[in-house]
Tab-separated table of C-alpha atoms in Angstrom:
chain	number	residue	atom	x	y	z
A	1	ARG	CA	4.175	-19.151	10.990
A	2	GLU	CA	7.300	-16.615	11.339
A	3	VAL	CA	8.008	-15.129	7.979
A	4	GLY	CA	10.196	-12.747	6.262
A	5	GLU	CA	8.251	-10.663	3.659
A	6	GLN	CA	9.411	-8.416	1.314
A	7	ASP	CA	7.487	-6.030	-0.788
A	8	ALA	CA	8.490	-4.140	-3.834
A	9	TYR	CA	6.816	-1.285	-5.824
A	10	LEU	CA	7.860	0.659	-8.759
A	11	ALA	CA	8.028	4.473	-7.800
A	12	GLY	CA	6.929	6.435	-10.600
A	13	PHE	CA	4.692	3.685	-12.419
A	14	THR	CA	2.052	5.517	-12.829
A	15	ALA	CA	3.571	8.921	-14.357
A	16	TYR	CA	5.866	6.321	-16.678
A	17	SER	CA	2.242	4.453	-17.922
A	18	GLU	CA	1.055	7.722	-18.673
A	19	GLU	CA	3.653	8.889	-20.885
A	20	HIS	CA	4.509	5.298	-22.756
A	21	ARG	CA	2.968	3.031	-24.874
A	22	ALA	CA	1.431	0.044	-23.051
A	23	ASP	CA	4.093	-2.464	-24.897
A	24	GLU	CA	6.838	-0.354	-23.814
A	25	VAL	CA	5.666	-0.328	-20.113
A	26	ILE	CA	5.127	-4.418	-20.351
A	27	THR	CA	8.519	-4.319	-21.877
A	28	MET	CA	10.045	-2.380	-18.680
A	29	LEU	CA	8.147	-4.665	-16.306
A	30	ASN	CA	9.425	-7.870	-17.917
A	31	THR	CA	13.150	-6.502	-18.096
A	32	TYR	CA	12.916	-5.769	-14.351
A	33	TRP	CA	10.977	-9.092	-13.423
A	34	GLY	CA	13.621	-10.728	-15.877
A	35	ALA	CA	16.251	-9.627	-13.702
A	36	THR	CA	14.544	-9.746	-10.278
A	37	VAL	CA	12.720	-12.876	-10.093
A	38	PRO	CA	15.642	-15.365	-10.242
A	39	ILE	CA	17.372	-13.354	-7.164
A	40	VAL	CA	14.628	-13.661	-4.721
A	41	ALA	CA	13.123	-17.126	-6.032
A	42	GLU	CA	16.075	-19.319	-6.961
A	43	ARG	CA	18.991	-17.733	-5.490
A	44	GLU	CA	17.283	-16.789	-2.014
A	45	GLY	CA	14.478	-19.289	-2.044
A	46	GLY	CA	11.516	-17.064	-1.469
A	47	VAL	CA	8.081	-17.753	-2.802
A	48	ILE	CA	6.448	-14.947	-4.893
A	49	GLU	CA	3.039	-14.325	-3.411
A	50	ARG	CA	2.015	-12.137	-6.447
A	51	PHE	CA	2.851	-9.888	-9.197
A	52	ALA	CA	0.271	-6.869	-9.007
A	53	GLY	CA	0.928	-5.032	-11.760
A	54	ASP	CA	4.241	-2.869	-10.617
A	55	ALA	CA	4.672	-4.504	-7.617
A	56	ILE	CA	5.735	-7.920	-5.980
A	57	MET	CA	5.448	-9.407	-2.970
A	58	VAL	CA	7.662	-12.692	-1.658
A	59	VAL	CA	7.406	-14.456	1.404
A	60	PHE	CA	10.332	-16.329	2.818
A	61	ASN	CA	9.543	-19.144	5.323
A	62	ALA	CA	6.677	-20.142	3.882
A	63	ILE	CA	6.995	-23.708	2.502
A	64	ASP	CA	10.228	-24.993	3.376
A	65	ASP	CA	11.761	-24.511	6.783
A	66	GLN	CA	14.006	-21.294	6.339
A	67	SER	CA	15.503	-20.646	9.574
A	68	ASP	CA	17.407	-17.717	8.041
A	69	HIS	CA	14.510	-16.172	6.220
A	70	ALA	CA	15.183	-12.620	7.524
A	71	LEU	CA	18.645	-12.964	6.073
A	72	ARG	CA	17.345	-14.294	2.694
A	73	ALA	CA	14.634	-11.484	2.502
A	74	ALA	CA	17.631	-8.768	3.089
A	75	ARG	CA	19.698	-10.056	0.443
A	76	ALA	CA	16.871	-10.749	-1.996
A	77	ALA	CA	16.085	-6.901	-1.289
A	78	LEU	CA	19.626	-5.959	-1.981
A	79	GLY	CA	20.160	-8.041	-5.023
A	80	MET	CA	17.015	-6.633	-6.398
A	81	ARG	CA	17.927	-3.054	-5.782
A	82	ASP	CA	21.449	-3.839	-7.184
A	83	GLU	CA	20.151	-5.334	-10.595
A	84	VAL	CA	17.246	-2.562	-11.097
A	85	ILE	CA	20.308	0.365	-10.777
A	86	LEU	CA	22.253	-1.706	-13.520
A	87	VAL	CA	19.197	-1.759	-15.650
A	88	ALA	CA	18.474	1.786	-15.007
A	89	GLN	CA	21.620	2.711	-16.234
A	90	GLU	CA	20.874	1.627	-19.595
A	91	GLN	CA	17.234	2.868	-19.178
A	92	PRO	CA	17.660	6.136	-16.951
A	93	ASP	CA	13.739	7.279	-17.631
A	94	TRP	CA	12.437	3.777	-16.120
A	95	PRO	CA	10.975	3.910	-12.336
A	96	GLN	CA	12.999	2.339	-9.445
A	97	PHE	CA	11.830	0.060	-7.031
A	98	ARG	CA	10.929	0.869	-3.182
A	99	ILE	CA	11.659	-2.226	-1.077
A	100	GLY	CA	10.043	-3.100	2.391
A	101	VAL	CA	11.098	-5.758	4.325
A	102	ASN	CA	9.384	-7.168	7.526
A	103	THR	CA	9.993	-10.331	9.613
A	104	GLY	CA	7.190	-11.536	11.854
A	105	ALA	CA	4.038	-13.884	12.344
A	106	ALA	CA	1.531	-14.660	9.287
A	107	VAL	CA	-1.151	-17.033	8.501
A	108	VAL	CA	0.349	-19.006	5.236
A	109	GLY	CA	-1.757	-20.964	3.043
A	110	HIS	CA	-4.269	-20.930	-0.043
A	111	VAL	CA	-7.642	-18.800	0.185
A	112	GLY	CA	-10.396	-18.140	-1.845
A	113	ALA	CA	-13.503	-20.479	-3.335
A	114	ALA	CA	-13.387	-24.235	-3.950
A	115	ARG	CA	-12.855	-23.514	-7.848
A	116	MET	CA	-10.399	-20.400	-7.415
A	117	ARG	CA	-7.734	-20.129	-4.740
A	118	SER	CA	-4.813	-18.448	-4.131
A	119	PHE	CA	-1.691	-18.820	-2.089
A	120	THR	CA	-1.063	-16.138	0.238
A	121	ALA	CA	0.547	-15.008	3.407
A	122	ILE	CA	-2.148	-12.605	5.836
A	123	GLY	CA	-1.526	-10.641	8.827
A	124	ASP	CA	-0.095	-7.569	10.329
A	125	THR	CA	3.454	-8.639	9.316
A	126	THR	CA	2.638	-8.636	5.674
A	127	ASN	CA	0.509	-4.978	6.101
A	128	LEU	CA	3.845	-3.483	8.063
A	129	SER	CA	6.148	-4.637	4.696
A	130	ALA	CA	3.767	-2.780	2.316
A	131	ARG	CA	3.724	0.074	4.678
A	132	LEU	CA	7.461	0.406	5.093
A	133	GLN	CA	7.815	-0.264	1.098
A	134	ALA	CA	5.745	3.144	1.201
A	135	GLN	CA	8.173	4.985	3.096
A	136	ALA	CA	11.126	3.935	0.988
A	137	ARG	CA	12.805	6.248	-1.316
A	138	PRO	CA	13.190	4.792	-5.136
A	139	GLY	CA	16.275	2.641	-4.729
A	140	HIS	CA	16.185	2.319	-1.275
A	141	ILE	CA	15.196	-0.542	1.288
A	142	VAL	CA	13.493	-0.183	4.467
A	143	ILE	CA	13.264	-2.669	7.316
A	144	SER	CA	11.848	-3.192	10.537
A	145	ARG	CA	13.528	-3.527	13.646
A	146	SER	CA	12.448	-7.321	13.673
A	147	THR	CA	14.161	-7.988	10.329
A	148	TRP	CA	17.382	-6.015	11.376
A	149	ALA	CA	17.444	-8.155	14.478
A	150	GLY	CA	16.948	-11.672	12.238
A	151	ILE	CA	19.998	-10.360	9.616
A	152	GLY	CA	22.566	-10.834	12.509
A	153	GLU	CA	25.737	-8.952	13.053
A	154	GLY	CA	27.492	-6.633	10.245
A	155	ALA	CA	24.561	-5.268	8.564
A	156	GLN	CA	24.961	-1.743	7.647
A	157	VAL	CA	21.734	0.301	8.428
A	158	LYS	CA	20.776	3.885	8.618
A	159	ARG	CA	18.215	4.867	11.306
A	160	LEU	CA	14.874	6.075	10.250
A	161	GLY	CA	13.626	6.610	13.377
A	162	MET	CA	9.921	5.950	14.494
A	163	LEU	CA	7.576	6.371	11.874
A	164	ASP	CA	4.035	7.397	11.822
A	165	LEU	CA	2.473	4.347	9.347
A	166	LYS	CA	-1.114	3.952	8.115
A	167	GLY	CA	-3.106	2.048	10.155
A	168	LYS	CA	-0.639	1.487	12.855
A	169	HIS	CA	-1.765	2.569	16.292
A	170	GLU	CA	1.743	3.393	17.606
A	171	PRO	CA	4.965	4.598	15.644
A	172	VAL	CA	7.094	1.860	14.026
A	173	GLU	CA	11.111	1.863	14.193
A	174	ALA	CA	12.415	1.650	10.698
A	175	PHE	CA	15.976	1.509	9.439
A	176	GLU	CA	17.352	1.707	5.603
A	177	LEU	CA	19.412	-1.409	5.016
A	178	VAL	CA	22.417	-0.533	3.166
A	179	SER	CA	24.519	-3.651	2.676
A	180	LEU	CA	25.190	-6.960	4.227
A	181	PRO	CA	28.668	-8.201	4.745
A	182	HIS	CA	29.944	-11.149	2.415
A	183	ARG	CA	26.461	-11.029	0.391
């Protein structure tokens, strides 16, 4: 299935966790998730594949047909970025998200054993999304060429060039997503 995938990770989370009590870390995470989950899940129709501590993986076009899945993933990424910036203005020592978005084929479904299953998306598309996220600076969004093509006209991007990414045989063209028209 063709999916739009978004990976977001809090840059500086480990250092923040070392310097703060566990309840403070949970408060920070819940504040961020409370601000961003409605954007990705309710407003843009993404499926949260998983929370992994300070990271979130969201898949678009996984359950319902969403022909505009790349655009939905991009709007969700921009919405997350903007909400986190607002929260961080009140909490300047909190880490900020790095976000990666990729579009492509993935196997979507349940994996596991008879008694314990998990919904997931698997494939190179998900791996590349995570690699793009790792290239993003805090507060920034890195997208693939396929996502940029799927977004349509008017997206403001900055070309990052060809990136050598872990696990990829060939360099991958990447862009920083800055804005979308009328989002």
